GROMACS .gro file of C-alpha atoms in nm:
model
  226
    1MET     CA    1   2.982   8.616  -0.732
    2ASN     CA    2   2.823   8.380  -0.484
    3GLY     CA    3   3.007   8.182  -0.220
    4GLY     CA    4   3.358   8.274  -0.324
    5VAL     CA    5   3.590   8.172  -0.602
    6GLY     CA    6   3.441   7.996  -0.898
    7ARG     CA    7   3.074   8.013  -0.800
    8TYR     CA    8   2.830   8.247  -0.965
    9GLU     CA    9   2.454   8.295  -0.954
   10CYS     CA   10   2.284   8.461  -1.244
   11PRO     CA   11   2.024   8.696  -1.092
   12ASP     CA   12   1.776   8.608  -1.367
   13ASP     CA   13   1.741   8.250  -1.248
   14PRO     CA   14   1.904   8.185  -0.909
   15VAL     CA   15   1.943   7.823  -0.803
   16GLY     CA   16   2.050   7.849  -0.441
   17SER     CA   17   2.404   7.742  -0.365
   18LEU     CA   18   2.444   7.515  -0.666
   19PRO     CA   19   2.818   7.496  -0.745
   20ASP     CA   20   2.757   7.599  -1.103
   21SER     CA   21   3.100   7.734  -1.186
   22PHE     CA   22   3.183   7.456  -1.430
   23VAL     CA   23   3.087   7.527  -1.789
   24LYS     CA   24   3.146   7.355  -2.117
   25ILE     CA   25   3.266   7.607  -2.372
   26SER     CA   26   3.173   7.584  -2.738
   27ALA     CA   27   3.371   7.807  -2.970
   28GLY     CA   28   3.174   7.950  -3.260
   29TYR     CA   29   3.370   8.022  -3.575
   30ARG     CA   30   3.344   8.055  -3.951
   31THR     CA   31   3.457   7.760  -4.159
   32ARG     CA   32   3.670   7.801  -4.469
   33GLU     CA   33   3.353   7.747  -4.673
   34GLY     CA   34   3.193   8.040  -4.497
   35GLY     CA   35   2.945   7.850  -4.284
   36PHE     CA   36   2.906   7.903  -3.910
   37THR     CA   37   2.965   7.608  -3.680
   38THR     CA   38   3.051   7.530  -3.319
   39GLU     CA   39   3.287   7.281  -3.167
   40ASP     CA   40   3.358   7.205  -2.802
   41ARG     CA   41   3.714   7.300  -2.724
   42ALA     CA   42   3.751   7.321  -2.349
   43SER     CA   43   3.589   7.331  -2.010
   44GLY     CA   44   3.606   7.635  -1.786
   45VAL     CA   45   3.547   7.788  -1.447
   46ILE     CA   46   3.345   8.105  -1.392
   47VAL     CA   47   3.570   8.329  -1.182
   48ALA     CA   48   3.370   8.651  -1.211
   49SER     CA   49   3.023   8.752  -1.324
   50ASN     CA   50   3.166   8.826  -1.668
   51ALA     CA   51   3.472   8.602  -1.695
   52ILE     CA   52   3.571   8.239  -1.752
   53LEU     CA   53   3.910   8.088  -1.675
   54THR     CA   54   4.003   7.803  -1.907
   55HIS     CA   55   4.294   7.636  -2.084
   56HIS     CA   56   4.450   7.763  -2.404
   57HIS     CA   57   4.274   7.484  -2.599
   58PHE     CA   58   3.978   7.718  -2.612
   59TYR     CA   59   4.130   7.908  -2.901
   60SER     CA   60   4.395   7.669  -3.028
   61ASP     CA   61   4.377   7.447  -3.333
   62ASN     CA   62   4.090   7.556  -3.557
   63VAL     CA   63   3.965   7.825  -3.321
   64THR     CA   64   4.164   8.147  -3.300
   65PRO     CA   65   4.092   8.488  -3.148
   66GLU     CA   66   4.052   8.620  -3.503
   67THR     CA   67   3.785   8.369  -3.606
   68LEU     CA   68   3.601   8.339  -3.276
   69GLU     CA   69   3.249   8.476  -3.297
   70SER     CA   70   3.061   8.346  -2.997
   71VAL     CA   71   3.086   8.157  -2.672
   72ILE     CA   72   2.807   7.915  -2.586
   73LEU     CA   73   2.732   7.801  -2.232
   74ARG     CA   74   2.459   7.576  -2.095
   75SER     CA   75   2.194   7.722  -1.868
   76ALA     CA   76   2.031   7.541  -1.577
   77ASP     CA   77   1.702   7.492  -1.763
   78GLY     CA   78   1.875   7.323  -2.054
   79GLN     CA   79   1.877   7.627  -2.280
   80ARG     CA   80   2.191   7.765  -2.431
   81ILE     CA   81   2.331   8.103  -2.340
   82THR     CA   82   2.519   8.257  -2.631
   83ALA     CA   83   2.760   8.536  -2.549
   84ARG     CA   84   2.837   8.731  -2.864
   85GLY     CA   85   3.002   9.059  -2.930
   86GLU     CA   86   3.257   9.226  -2.709
   87PHE     CA   87   3.493   9.006  -2.513
   88SER     CA   88   3.867   8.979  -2.461
   89VAL     CA   89   4.092   8.673  -2.467
   90ILE     CA   90   4.381   8.715  -2.223
   91SER     CA   91   4.670   8.472  -2.189
   92GLY     CA   92   4.808   8.359  -1.854
   93SER     CA   93   5.131   8.549  -1.911
   94GLU     CA   94   4.927   8.871  -1.917
   95LEU     CA   95   4.786   8.789  -1.574
   96GLY     CA   96   5.100   8.848  -1.376
   97GLY     CA   97   5.295   8.541  -1.484
   98MET     CA   98   5.021   8.280  -1.447
   99HIS     CA   99   5.076   7.949  -1.624
  100ASN     CA  100   5.089   8.040  -1.993
  101GLY     CA  101   4.855   7.752  -2.079
  102LEU     CA  102   4.568   7.934  -1.910
  103THR     CA  103   4.333   8.178  -2.074
  104LEU     CA  104   4.091   8.429  -1.923
  105ILE     CA  105   3.788   8.519  -2.134
  106VAL     CA  106   3.637   8.850  -2.020
  107PHE     CA  107   3.303   8.969  -2.154
  108GLU     CA  108   3.190   9.329  -2.168
  109ASP     CA  109   2.864   9.244  -1.992
  110ASP     CA  110   2.772   9.006  -1.713
  111PHE     CA  111   2.630   8.665  -1.798
  112SER     CA  112   2.252   8.659  -1.817
  113GLY     CA  113   1.964   8.439  -1.920
  114GLY     CA  114   1.988   8.165  -1.659
  115SER     CA  115   2.227   8.010  -1.414
  116VAL     CA  116   2.516   7.825  -1.569
  117ALA     CA  117   2.523   7.449  -1.511
  118PRO     CA  118   2.739   7.164  -1.644
  119MET     CA  119   2.692   7.085  -2.012
  120SER     CA  120   2.951   6.811  -2.057
  121GLY     CA  121   3.309   6.728  -1.976
  122ALA     CA  122   3.439   6.690  -1.625
  123GLY     CA  123   3.704   6.803  -1.381
  124ALA     CA  124   3.916   6.665  -1.101
  125HIS     CA  125   3.703   6.598  -0.794
  126LEU     CA  126   3.900   6.572  -0.473
  127ASN     CA  127   3.791   6.525  -0.114
  128GLY     CA  128   4.026   6.555   0.185
  129GLU     CA  129   4.252   6.251   0.219
  130ASP     CA  130   4.167   6.139  -0.133
  131ALA     CA  131   4.315   6.456  -0.279
  132GLN     CA  132   4.612   6.274  -0.430
  133GLN     CA  133   4.390   6.019  -0.607
  134SER     CA  134   4.220   6.274  -0.829
  135VAL     CA  135   3.900   6.118  -0.952
  136ARG     CA  136   3.678   6.320  -1.177
  137ILE     CA  137   3.311   6.367  -1.251
  138GLY     CA  138   3.228   6.265  -1.606
  139ALA     CA  139   2.906   6.450  -1.679
  140LYS     CA  140   2.774   6.370  -2.024
  141PRO     CA  141   2.606   6.619  -2.258
  142GLY     CA  142   2.234   6.654  -2.207
  143LEU     CA  143   1.956   6.859  -2.056
  144TYR     CA  144   1.938   6.907  -1.681
  145ASN     CA  145   1.617   6.914  -1.482
  146THR     CA  146   1.633   7.198  -1.230
  147GLN     CA  147   1.422   6.991  -0.991
  148ILE     CA  148   1.724   6.768  -0.943
  149ILE     CA  149   1.903   7.051  -0.765
  150ASP     CA  150   1.626   7.141  -0.520
  151GLY     CA  151   1.770   7.158  -0.170
  152ALA     CA  152   2.108   7.263  -0.305
  153ASP     CA  153   2.206   7.399   0.037
  154GLU     CA  154   2.262   7.039   0.145
  155PHE     CA  155   2.455   6.956  -0.170
  156GLU     CA  156   2.789   6.779  -0.134
  157PHE     CA  157   3.032   6.736  -0.417
  158ASN     CA  158   3.068   6.364  -0.356
  159ASN     CA  159   2.693   6.333  -0.420
  160ASN     CA  160   2.694   6.498  -0.758
  161PRO     CA  161   2.333   6.566  -0.869
  162PHE     CA  162   2.416   6.560  -1.237
  163PRO     CA  163   2.441   6.248  -1.456
  164GLY     CA  164   2.794   6.121  -1.453
  165ILE     CA  165   3.046   5.859  -1.349
  166LEU     CA  166   3.370   5.869  -1.154
  167VAL     CA  167   3.677   5.779  -1.356
  168ALA     CA  168   4.052   5.795  -1.310
  169PRO     CA  169   4.254   6.090  -1.445
  170ASP     CA  170   4.404   5.873  -1.718
  171GLN     CA  171   4.054   5.848  -1.862
  172THR     CA  172   4.012   6.218  -1.919
  173VAL     CA  173   3.915   6.314  -2.269
  174ARG     CA  174   3.975   6.604  -2.499
  175GLY     CA  175   3.771   6.897  -2.379
  176ASP     CA  176   3.834   6.839  -2.008
  177SER     CA  177   4.114   7.095  -2.007
  178GLY     CA  178   4.023   7.398  -1.800
  179ALA     CA  179   3.771   7.212  -1.584
  180PRO     CA  180   3.750   7.307  -1.216
  181LEU     CA  181   3.935   7.130  -0.938
  182TYR     CA  182   3.715   7.070  -0.633
  183VAL     CA  183   3.856   7.013  -0.286
  184ASP     CA  184   3.617   6.971   0.009
  185GLY     CA  185   3.334   7.138  -0.177
  186SER     CA  186   3.523   7.443  -0.302
  187VAL     CA  187   3.665   7.527  -0.640
  188VAL     CA  188   4.036   7.574  -0.578
  189GLY     CA  189   4.202   7.529  -0.913
  190VAL     CA  190   4.190   7.453  -1.283
  191ASN     CA  191   4.303   7.145  -1.470
  192ASN     CA  192   4.563   7.248  -1.723
  193GLN     CA  193   4.537   6.927  -1.921
  194GLY     CA  194   4.277   6.681  -2.043
  195ASP     CA  195   4.290   6.411  -2.309
  196GLY     CA  196   4.428   6.146  -2.076
  197GLN     CA  197   4.680   6.371  -1.903
  198TYR     CA  198   4.669   6.491  -1.545
  199GLY     CA  199   4.884   6.797  -1.600
  200ALA     CA  200   4.939   7.086  -1.364
  201ILE     CA  201   4.681   7.241  -1.136
  202THR     CA  202   4.656   7.617  -1.107
  203ASN     CA  203   4.548   7.755  -0.772
  204ILE     CA  204   4.263   7.999  -0.833
  205PRO     CA  205   4.260   8.176  -0.494
  206LEU     CA  206   4.623   8.281  -0.538
  207ILE     CA  207   4.546   8.453  -0.868
  208GLN     CA  208   4.192   8.570  -0.797
  209TYR     CA  209   4.303   8.925  -0.721
  210LEU     CA  210   4.472   8.943  -1.062
  211ILE     CA  211   4.160   8.811  -1.232
  212ASN     CA  212   3.942   9.064  -1.048
  213LYS     CA  213   4.169   9.350  -1.145
  214VAL     CA  214   4.177   9.255  -1.512
  215THR     CA  215   3.802   9.203  -1.538
  216GLU     CA  216   3.722   9.532  -1.366
  217ASP     CA  217   3.979   9.724  -1.572
  218LEU     CA  218   3.839   9.582  -1.896
  219ARG     CA  219   3.482   9.647  -1.788
  220GLY     CA  220   3.569  10.008  -1.710
  221SER     CA  221   3.754  10.067  -2.036
  222ASN     CA  222   3.480   9.908  -2.248
  223HIS     CA  223   3.199  10.104  -2.085
  224GLY     CA  224   3.403  10.421  -2.094
  225ALA     CA  225   3.439  10.389  -2.469
  226GLN     CA  226   3.064  10.385  -2.525
   0.00000   0.00000   0.00000
């Protein structure tokens, strides 16, 4: 972890203090015809070096824990990071009574292969007195030039370095669920709804100790089984 809740630096490709906790999650699954495909289902927040907190949309509809085969993130240099193999999908109710619409995805190994940066989607973006207005950053899919984030130590959330526009919460789209909530430059929560709905906000710091416990317990049990 780097800088507290929701911020993580991959040691393979550090990018300073870039707030790179927001990821777009693509669920990989087998179609009925047997082919392999991916489809964006949700946004997420990295809450540990091997875990993403998101909304239940990640494995709802056509994607289920039984058919899920990979999780694809976007790295800072524009390359995809594909996490395959051992991971657990944990509902909010299993995390000490968290909102049941939340899901924690815990991988056996830490993320690697580049720092995670936005791929698409958005998330509520709040600053001080404007906290009740809840505008969001609408970053569109695309490749991101790492030169854009040089001097990230001076980065402010209201000067987002990634391509995007500010829109009202009623303009959220499907796939925004699970995106991070920023207040005064810190990730403090998760949007429980997208697709034009504001929904509830879950406070990450209040549940971080539960997340840490679950991720460490799973890591220990997985490695112990090897």
